[in-house]
């Protein structure tokens, strides 16, 4: 990127700012002192709001980021000598720098292929039955990402099939919900329909990608797994002393409904971009656009030319290609600029 061009951000929903609803509650929480370490009234209200929203009496914890959420949740779901089955493109495998293995004191990730970034019951069973000797880290957890790392979603039927396979082999089910809101929006499904009603034991729900500055919620539907979990958070440096500054913005998302409208907007922008890109000669999608990201193959010269024009996007995610991610504040105007630039660099 040359210095004279203004950077334009479609690299990730992590590049967006704080949405107005979250900011409103953040400023309200800042009007008065309150108790620390999650004992404040905002955190209690946010946890209760999650239980109402999911229609389930789950345990709720707040941490700073998604890697911590995944790593700590997984460390509570199995022992150090167990293994976690995940897709070969899973973020816990590719982008968390060994966090899940570190915080579980050694649990091994066993990866499985699968079309469109999705685990399959057959792929899970192949890893479970591959070996049964003492030298093989015993599979105990299945971790799936909803929305997947390549922008696809698991249907309820696919989730139920994975749950059935997990039951067959006494496995627990973790959901990396970095873009869970986008899955609810994309499938027009309720949070309950995509979690405990299909047998998810624990959900890591990202607020960061949904309009917060930071902040992830960990929901345990299998409450036995949450025993002493707050101590895990504290030991990992994930117990915020001023927790209200994490939980109050979350409450803003939940009480305003922005958690869903932000996701619906991001998904709609991705559909707009996807259709625009597909209309360009020589451009094809790598994966179906089912949530808020679009993956396309572009020639190297086009990638470099776009970056020179100030576009920021990743090329290392998933199976290569260029990933464009839309967020709560992505505009049609920005996407039209990208589409015009893609057209020009391909000519
Ligand atoms: C699918 C997925 N899971 C987990 C994470 C981890 O989040 P963080 O970068 O906040 O650690 C990300 C990244 O943002 C992600 O894309
Ligand atoms: C890939 C990167 O780690 C981040 N999770 C993102 O999706 O932007």
Coordinates of C-alpha atoms and ligand atoms in Angstrom, one line a residue:
X1 CA 0.0 0.0 0.0
X2 CA 1.5 3.4 -1.0
X3 CA 1.4 6.2 1.5
X4 CA -0.8 8.4 -0.7
X5 CA -3.8 6.1 -0.7
X6 CA -6.4 6.1 2.1
X7 CA -6.7 2.5 3.4
X8 CA -10.1 1.0 2.9
X9 CA -11.0 -1.9 5.2
X10 CA -12.5 -5.2 4.2
X11 CA -9.9 -7.4 5.8
X12 CA -12.1 -8.4 8.7
X13 CA -15.1 -7.4 10.8
X14 CA -12.3 -6.8 13.5
X15 CA -11.5 -3.6 11.7
X16 CA -14.9 -2.0 12.3
X17 CA -15.6 0.5 15.1
X18 CA -18.0 0.4 18.1
X19 CA -21.6 0.4 17.0
X20 CA -23.9 3.2 18.4
X21 CA -25.9 0.9 20.6
X22 CA -22.8 -0.5 22.3
X23 CA -21.3 3.0 22.7
X24 CA -24.5 4.2 24.3
X25 CA -24.4 1.6 27.0
X26 CA -20.7 2.0 27.5
X27 CA -21.2 5.7 28.2
X28 CA -24.1 4.9 30.5
X29 CA -22.0 2.4 32.5
X30 CA -19.4 5.2 32.8
X31 CA -21.7 7.5 34.7
X32 CA -21.1 5.8 38.0
X33 CA -18.7 3.6 39.9
X34 CA -19.5 0.0 40.3
X35 CA -18.2 -3.2 41.8
X36 CA -15.2 -4.9 40.1
X37 CA -14.5 -8.4 38.8
X38 CA -17.9 -9.0 37.4
X39 CA -19.8 -8.2 40.5
X40 CA -21.4 -5.1 38.9
X41 CA -25.0 -4.7 38.0
X42 CA -24.2 -4.5 34.2
X43 CA -22.6 -7.9 34.2
X44 CA -25.5 -9.4 36.0
X45 CA -28.0 -7.9 33.6
X46 CA -26.0 -8.9 30.6
X47 CA -25.8 -12.5 31.8
X48 CA -29.5 -12.6 32.5
X49 CA -30.2 -11.1 29.1
X50 CA -28.2 -13.9 27.5
X51 CA -30.3 -16.5 29.4
X52 CA -33.5 -14.8 28.2
X53 CA -32.2 -14.6 24.6
X54 CA -31.2 -18.3 24.5
X55 CA -34.1 -19.4 26.5
X56 CA -31.8 -21.4 28.7
X57 CA -30.4 -21.2 32.2
X58 CA -26.8 -21.3 31.0
X59 CA -23.6 -20.1 32.7
X60 CA -22.2 -16.9 31.2
X61 CA -18.6 -15.6 31.3
X62 CA -17.0 -12.6 29.6
X63 CA -13.4 -12.5 28.3
X64 CA -11.5 -10.1 26.2
X65 CA -11.0 -11.9 22.9
X66 CA -11.9 -15.0 20.9
X67 CA -8.7 -16.9 21.2
X68 CA -9.0 -16.7 25.0
X69 CA -12.7 -17.7 24.8
X70 CA -11.9 -20.7 22.7
X71 CA -8.8 -21.7 24.6
X72 CA -10.4 -21.5 28.0
X73 CA -13.7 -23.1 27.0
X74 CA -11.8 -26.1 25.4
X75 CA -9.6 -26.4 28.5
X76 CA -12.7 -26.9 30.5
X77 CA -14.2 -29.5 28.2
X78 CA -11.5 -32.1 28.3
X79 CA -8.3 -33.2 30.0
X80 CA -4.7 -32.6 28.9
X81 CA -4.4 -36.1 27.6
X82 CA -7.6 -35.8 25.4
X83 CA -7.8 -34.5 21.9
X84 CA -10.1 -32.0 20.2
X85 CA -11.4 -32.8 16.7
X86 CA -11.7 -29.7 14.5
X87 CA -11.7 -28.8 10.8
X88 CA -8.3 -28.4 9.2
X89 CA -9.1 -24.7 8.5
X90 CA -10.4 -24.1 12.1
X91 CA -9.2 -20.9 13.7
X92 CA -8.2 -22.9 16.8
X93 CA -5.8 -24.8 14.6
X94 CA -4.6 -22.1 12.2
X95 CA -4.7 -18.8 14.1
X96 CA -4.6 -19.1 17.9
X97 CA -0.8 -19.7 18.2
X98 CA -1.3 -22.9 20.2
X99 CA -3.7 -21.3 22.7
X100 CA -6.1 -24.2 23.0
X101 CA -3.2 -26.6 23.5
X102 CA -1.5 -24.3 26.0
X103 CA -4.5 -23.6 28.2
X104 CA -5.6 -27.2 28.2
X105 CA -2.0 -28.2 29.2
X106 CA -1.5 -30.3 26.1
X107 CA -4.8 -31.4 24.6
X108 CA -4.0 -32.2 21.0
X109 CA -6.0 -30.9 18.0
X110 CA -6.9 -33.6 15.5
X111 CA -7.9 -32.1 12.2
X112 CA -10.3 -33.3 9.6
X113 CA -10.9 -32.2 6.0
X114 CA -14.4 -31.3 4.8
X115 CA -16.0 -29.4 1.9
X116 CA -16.8 -25.8 2.4
X117 CA -14.8 -25.6 5.7
X118 CA -17.2 -27.9 7.5
X119 CA -16.7 -31.0 9.7
X120 CA -18.7 -34.1 8.8
X121 CA -19.9 -36.9 11.0
X122 CA -17.8 -39.3 8.9
X123 CA -14.7 -37.2 9.3
X124 CA -15.2 -37.1 13.1
X125 CA -15.8 -40.8 13.3
X126 CA -12.6 -41.5 11.2
X127 CA -10.5 -39.7 13.8
X128 CA -12.2 -41.3 16.8
X129 CA -11.9 -44.8 15.4
X130 CA -8.5 -44.4 13.8
X131 CA -6.8 -45.8 16.9
X132 CA -7.8 -46.9 20.4
X133 CA -4.4 -47.6 21.9
X134 CA -3.0 -45.8 24.9
X135 CA -0.6 -43.8 22.7
X136 CA -3.4 -42.0 20.9
X137 CA -4.8 -38.8 22.6
X138 CA -8.3 -39.9 23.3
X139 CA -10.9 -37.7 21.4
X140 CA -13.2 -36.0 23.9
X141 CA -14.3 -32.7 22.2
X142 CA -15.5 -31.7 18.8
X143 CA -15.0 -28.0 18.0
X144 CA -16.9 -26.5 15.1
X145 CA -16.9 -22.9 13.9
X146 CA -20.3 -21.3 13.1
X147 CA -20.0 -19.4 10.7
X148 CA -17.0 -21.3 9.4
X149 CA -13.6 -19.8 8.5
X150 CA -14.7 -19.8 4.8
X151 CA -18.0 -18.0 5.4
X152 CA -20.3 -21.0 5.2
X153 CA -22.8 -22.1 7.8
X154 CA -23.8 -25.4 9.3
X155 CA -27.5 -26.1 8.9
X156 CA -29.5 -27.4 11.9
X157 CA -29.6 -30.8 10.2
X158 CA -25.8 -30.9 9.9
X159 CA -25.4 -29.8 13.5
X160 CA -27.8 -32.5 14.7
X161 CA -25.9 -35.1 12.7
X162 CA -22.7 -34.0 14.3
X163 CA -24.3 -34.2 17.7
X164 CA -25.5 -37.7 17.0
X165 CA -21.9 -38.7 16.1
X166 CA -20.7 -37.0 19.3
X167 CA -23.2 -38.9 21.4
X168 CA -22.1 -42.2 19.7
X169 CA -18.6 -41.6 20.9
X170 CA -19.2 -39.7 24.1
X171 CA -17.8 -36.4 22.8
X172 CA -18.6 -32.9 23.9
X173 CA -19.5 -30.2 21.4
X174 CA -17.8 -26.7 21.4
X175 CA -18.9 -24.0 19.0
X176 CA -16.6 -21.2 18.0
X177 CA -19.2 -18.5 17.4
X178 CA -16.9 -15.8 16.3
X179 CA -19.6 -15.0 13.8
X180 CA -22.5 -16.7 15.5
X181 CA -24.8 -13.7 15.0
X182 CA -24.2 -13.9 11.3
X183 CA -25.2 -17.6 11.3
X184 CA -28.5 -16.8 13.1
X185 CA -29.1 -14.1 10.5
X186 CA -28.1 -16.2 7.6
X187 CA -30.2 -19.2 8.6
X188 CA -33.0 -17.1 10.1
X189 CA -32.7 -19.2 13.1
X190 CA -32.9 -18.4 16.8
X191 CA -29.8 -18.7 19.1
X192 CA -31.5 -21.6 20.8
X193 CA -32.1 -23.4 17.6
X194 CA -28.4 -23.3 16.7
X195 CA -27.0 -24.1 20.1
X196 CA -28.5 -26.1 22.9
X197 CA -31.4 -27.4 20.8
X198 CA -28.8 -29.2 18.6
X199 CA -26.7 -30.3 21.5
X200 CA -24.0 -27.6 21.7
X201 CA -22.3 -27.9 25.2
X202 CA -20.5 -24.5 25.1
X203 CA -20.6 -21.5 22.8
X204 CA -18.0 -18.8 22.4
X205 CA -20.0 -15.8 21.1
X206 CA -18.0 -12.9 19.7
X207 CA -19.0 -9.4 20.4
X208 CA -15.9 -7.9 18.8
X209 CA -17.0 -8.9 15.3
X210 CA -20.6 -7.8 16.1
X211 CA -19.9 -4.2 16.9
X212 CA -18.0 -4.1 20.2
X213 CA -14.5 -2.8 20.9
X214 CA -13.7 -6.1 22.4
X215 CA -15.5 -8.7 24.5
X216 CA -16.5 -12.3 24.0
X217 CA -19.2 -14.2 25.9
X218 CA -18.7 -17.9 26.8
X219 CA -22.0 -19.7 27.4
X220 CA -22.1 -23.1 29.0
X221 CA -25.3 -25.0 28.3
X222 CA -23.7 -28.1 29.9
X223 CA -23.2 -26.4 33.2
X224 CA -21.1 -29.2 34.7
X225 CA -18.3 -28.0 32.4
X226 CA -18.4 -24.6 33.9
X227 CA -17.4 -25.7 37.4
X228 CA -14.7 -23.4 38.7
X229 CA -14.5 -21.7 35.2
X230 CA -14.1 -18.3 36.7
X231 CA -10.8 -19.4 38.3
X232 CA -9.6 -20.5 34.8
X233 CA -10.4 -17.0 33.6
X234 CA -8.6 -15.3 36.5
X235 CA -5.5 -17.5 36.1
X236 CA -5.4 -16.8 32.4
X237 CA -5.6 -13.0 32.9
X238 CA -9.1 -12.9 31.5
X239 CA -11.0 -11.7 34.5
X240 CA -11.6 -8.0 33.8
X241 CA -11.5 -5.9 37.0
X242 CA -13.8 -3.3 35.3
X243 CA -15.9 -6.0 33.8
X244 CA -18.8 -3.6 33.2
X245 CA -16.9 -2.1 30.3
X246 CA -17.2 -5.5 28.6
X247 CA -20.7 -6.4 29.7
X248 CA -22.5 -3.1 29.3
X249 CA -21.8 -2.8 25.6
X250 CA -22.8 -6.4 25.2
X251 CA -26.1 -5.5 26.9
X252 CA -26.5 -2.7 24.4
X253 CA -26.2 -5.2 21.6
X254 CA -28.7 -7.5 23.2
X255 CA -31.3 -5.1 24.5
X256 CA -31.4 -3.1 21.3
X257 CA -31.5 -6.1 19.0
X258 CA -28.4 -4.7 17.3
X259 CA -26.6 -8.1 17.7
X260 CA -29.0 -9.4 15.0
X261 CA -29.5 -6.3 12.8
X262 CA -25.7 -5.7 12.7
X263 CA -25.3 -9.3 11.5
X264 CA -28.2 -9.0 9.0
X265 CA -26.6 -5.8 7.5
X266 CA -23.1 -7.4 7.3
X267 CA -24.6 -10.4 5.6
X268 CA -26.6 -8.3 3.1
X269 CA -23.5 -6.3 2.2
X270 CA -21.6 -9.6 1.6
X271 CA -24.4 -10.8 -0.7
X272 CA -24.2 -7.4 -2.6
X273 CA -20.5 -7.8 -3.0
X274 CA -20.7 -11.4 -3.9
X275 CA -23.2 -10.7 -6.7
X276 CA -21.1 -7.8 -7.9
X277 CA -17.9 -9.8 -8.1
X278 CA -19.6 -12.7 -9.8
X279 CA -20.8 -10.3 -12.5
X280 CA -17.2 -9.5 -13.4
X281 CA -15.5 -11.5 -16.1
X282 CA -13.1 -14.1 -14.8
X283 CA -14.1 -13.7 -11.2
X284 CA -15.5 -16.8 -9.4
X285 CA -16.4 -17.5 -5.8
X286 CA -14.4 -20.0 -3.9
X287 CA -17.2 -20.8 -1.4
X288 CA -20.9 -19.9 -1.3
X289 CA -21.6 -16.6 0.4
X290 CA -23.7 -17.6 3.3
X291 CA -22.8 -15.0 5.9
X292 CA -20.6 -11.9 6.0
X293 CA -17.5 -12.9 4.0
X294 CA -16.8 -13.4 0.4
X295 CA -13.9 -15.5 -0.9
X296 CA -12.7 -15.1 -4.5
X297 CA -9.7 -16.2 -6.6
X298 CA -7.9 -13.2 -8.0
X299 CA -4.6 -13.2 -10.0
X300 CA -1.5 -12.1 -8.1
X301 CA -1.2 -8.9 -10.1
X302 CA -4.8 -7.9 -9.3
X303 CA -4.2 -8.6 -5.6
X304 CA -1.1 -6.4 -5.6
X305 CA -2.9 -3.6 -7.6
X306 CA -5.8 -3.6 -5.1
X307 CA -3.5 -3.3 -2.2
X308 CA -1.7 -0.5 -3.9
X309 CA -5.1 1.2 -4.2
X310 CA -5.5 1.0 -0.4
X311 CA -7.7 -2.1 -0.1
X312 CA -6.9 -4.3 3.0
X313 CA -7.9 -7.9 2.8
X314 CA -6.4 -11.2 3.9
X315 CA -5.2 -13.9 1.5
X316 CA -4.0 -16.4 4.1
X317 CA -7.4 -17.5 5.4
X318 CA -8.8 -20.9 4.5
X319 CA -7.8 -22.3 1.2
X320 CA -6.1 -19.2 -0.2
X321 CA -7.8 -16.7 -2.4
X322 CA -8.9 -13.2 -1.3
X323 CA -11.3 -12.8 1.7
X324 CA -13.5 -9.7 1.9
X325 CA -15.4 -9.4 5.2
X326 CA -18.4 -7.1 5.7
X327 CA -19.3 -5.7 9.1
X328 CA -22.1 -3.8 10.7
X329 CA -20.9 -0.5 9.2
X330 CA -19.9 -1.6 5.7
X331 CA -21.6 0.6 3.1
X332 CA -22.7 0.0 -0.5
X333 CA -20.6 3.0 -1.5
X334 CA -17.5 1.3 -0.2
X335 CA -18.4 -1.9 -2.0
X336 CA -19.1 -0.1 -5.2
X337 CA -15.6 1.4 -5.0
X338 CA -14.1 -2.1 -4.5
X339 CA -16.1 -3.5 -7.4
X340 CA -15.0 -0.7 -9.7
X341 CA -11.4 -1.2 -8.6
X342 CA -11.5 -5.0 -9.1
X343 CA -13.0 -4.4 -12.6
X344 CA -10.2 -2.0 -13.4
X345 CA -7.3 -4.1 -12.2
X346 CA -8.6 -7.1 -14.1
X347 CA -8.9 -5.2 -17.4
Ligands
LIG1 C1 -13.4 -18.0 13.4 C2 -12.7 -17.2 14.4 N1 -12.6 -17.7 15.7 C3 -11.9 -17.1 16.6 C4 -11.3 -15.9 16.4 C5 -10.4 -15.3 17.5 O1 -10.7 -14.1 17.8 P1 -9.5 -13.1 18.4 O2 -8.8 -12.6 17.2 O3 -10.4 -12.0 19.1 O4 -8.6 -13.9 19.3 C6 -11.4 -15.3 15.1 C7 -10.7 -14.0 14.8 O5 -11.0 -13.0 14.9 C8 -12.1 -16.0 14.1 O6 -12.2 -15.5 12.9
LIG2 C1 -8.0 -14.4 10.7 C2 -7.9 -13.5 11.9 O1 -7.2 -14.3 12.9 C3 -9.2 -13.1 12.4 N1 -9.8 -14.2 13.1 C4 -10.1 -12.6 11.3 O2 -11.0 -13.4 10.9 O3 -10.0 -11.5 10.8

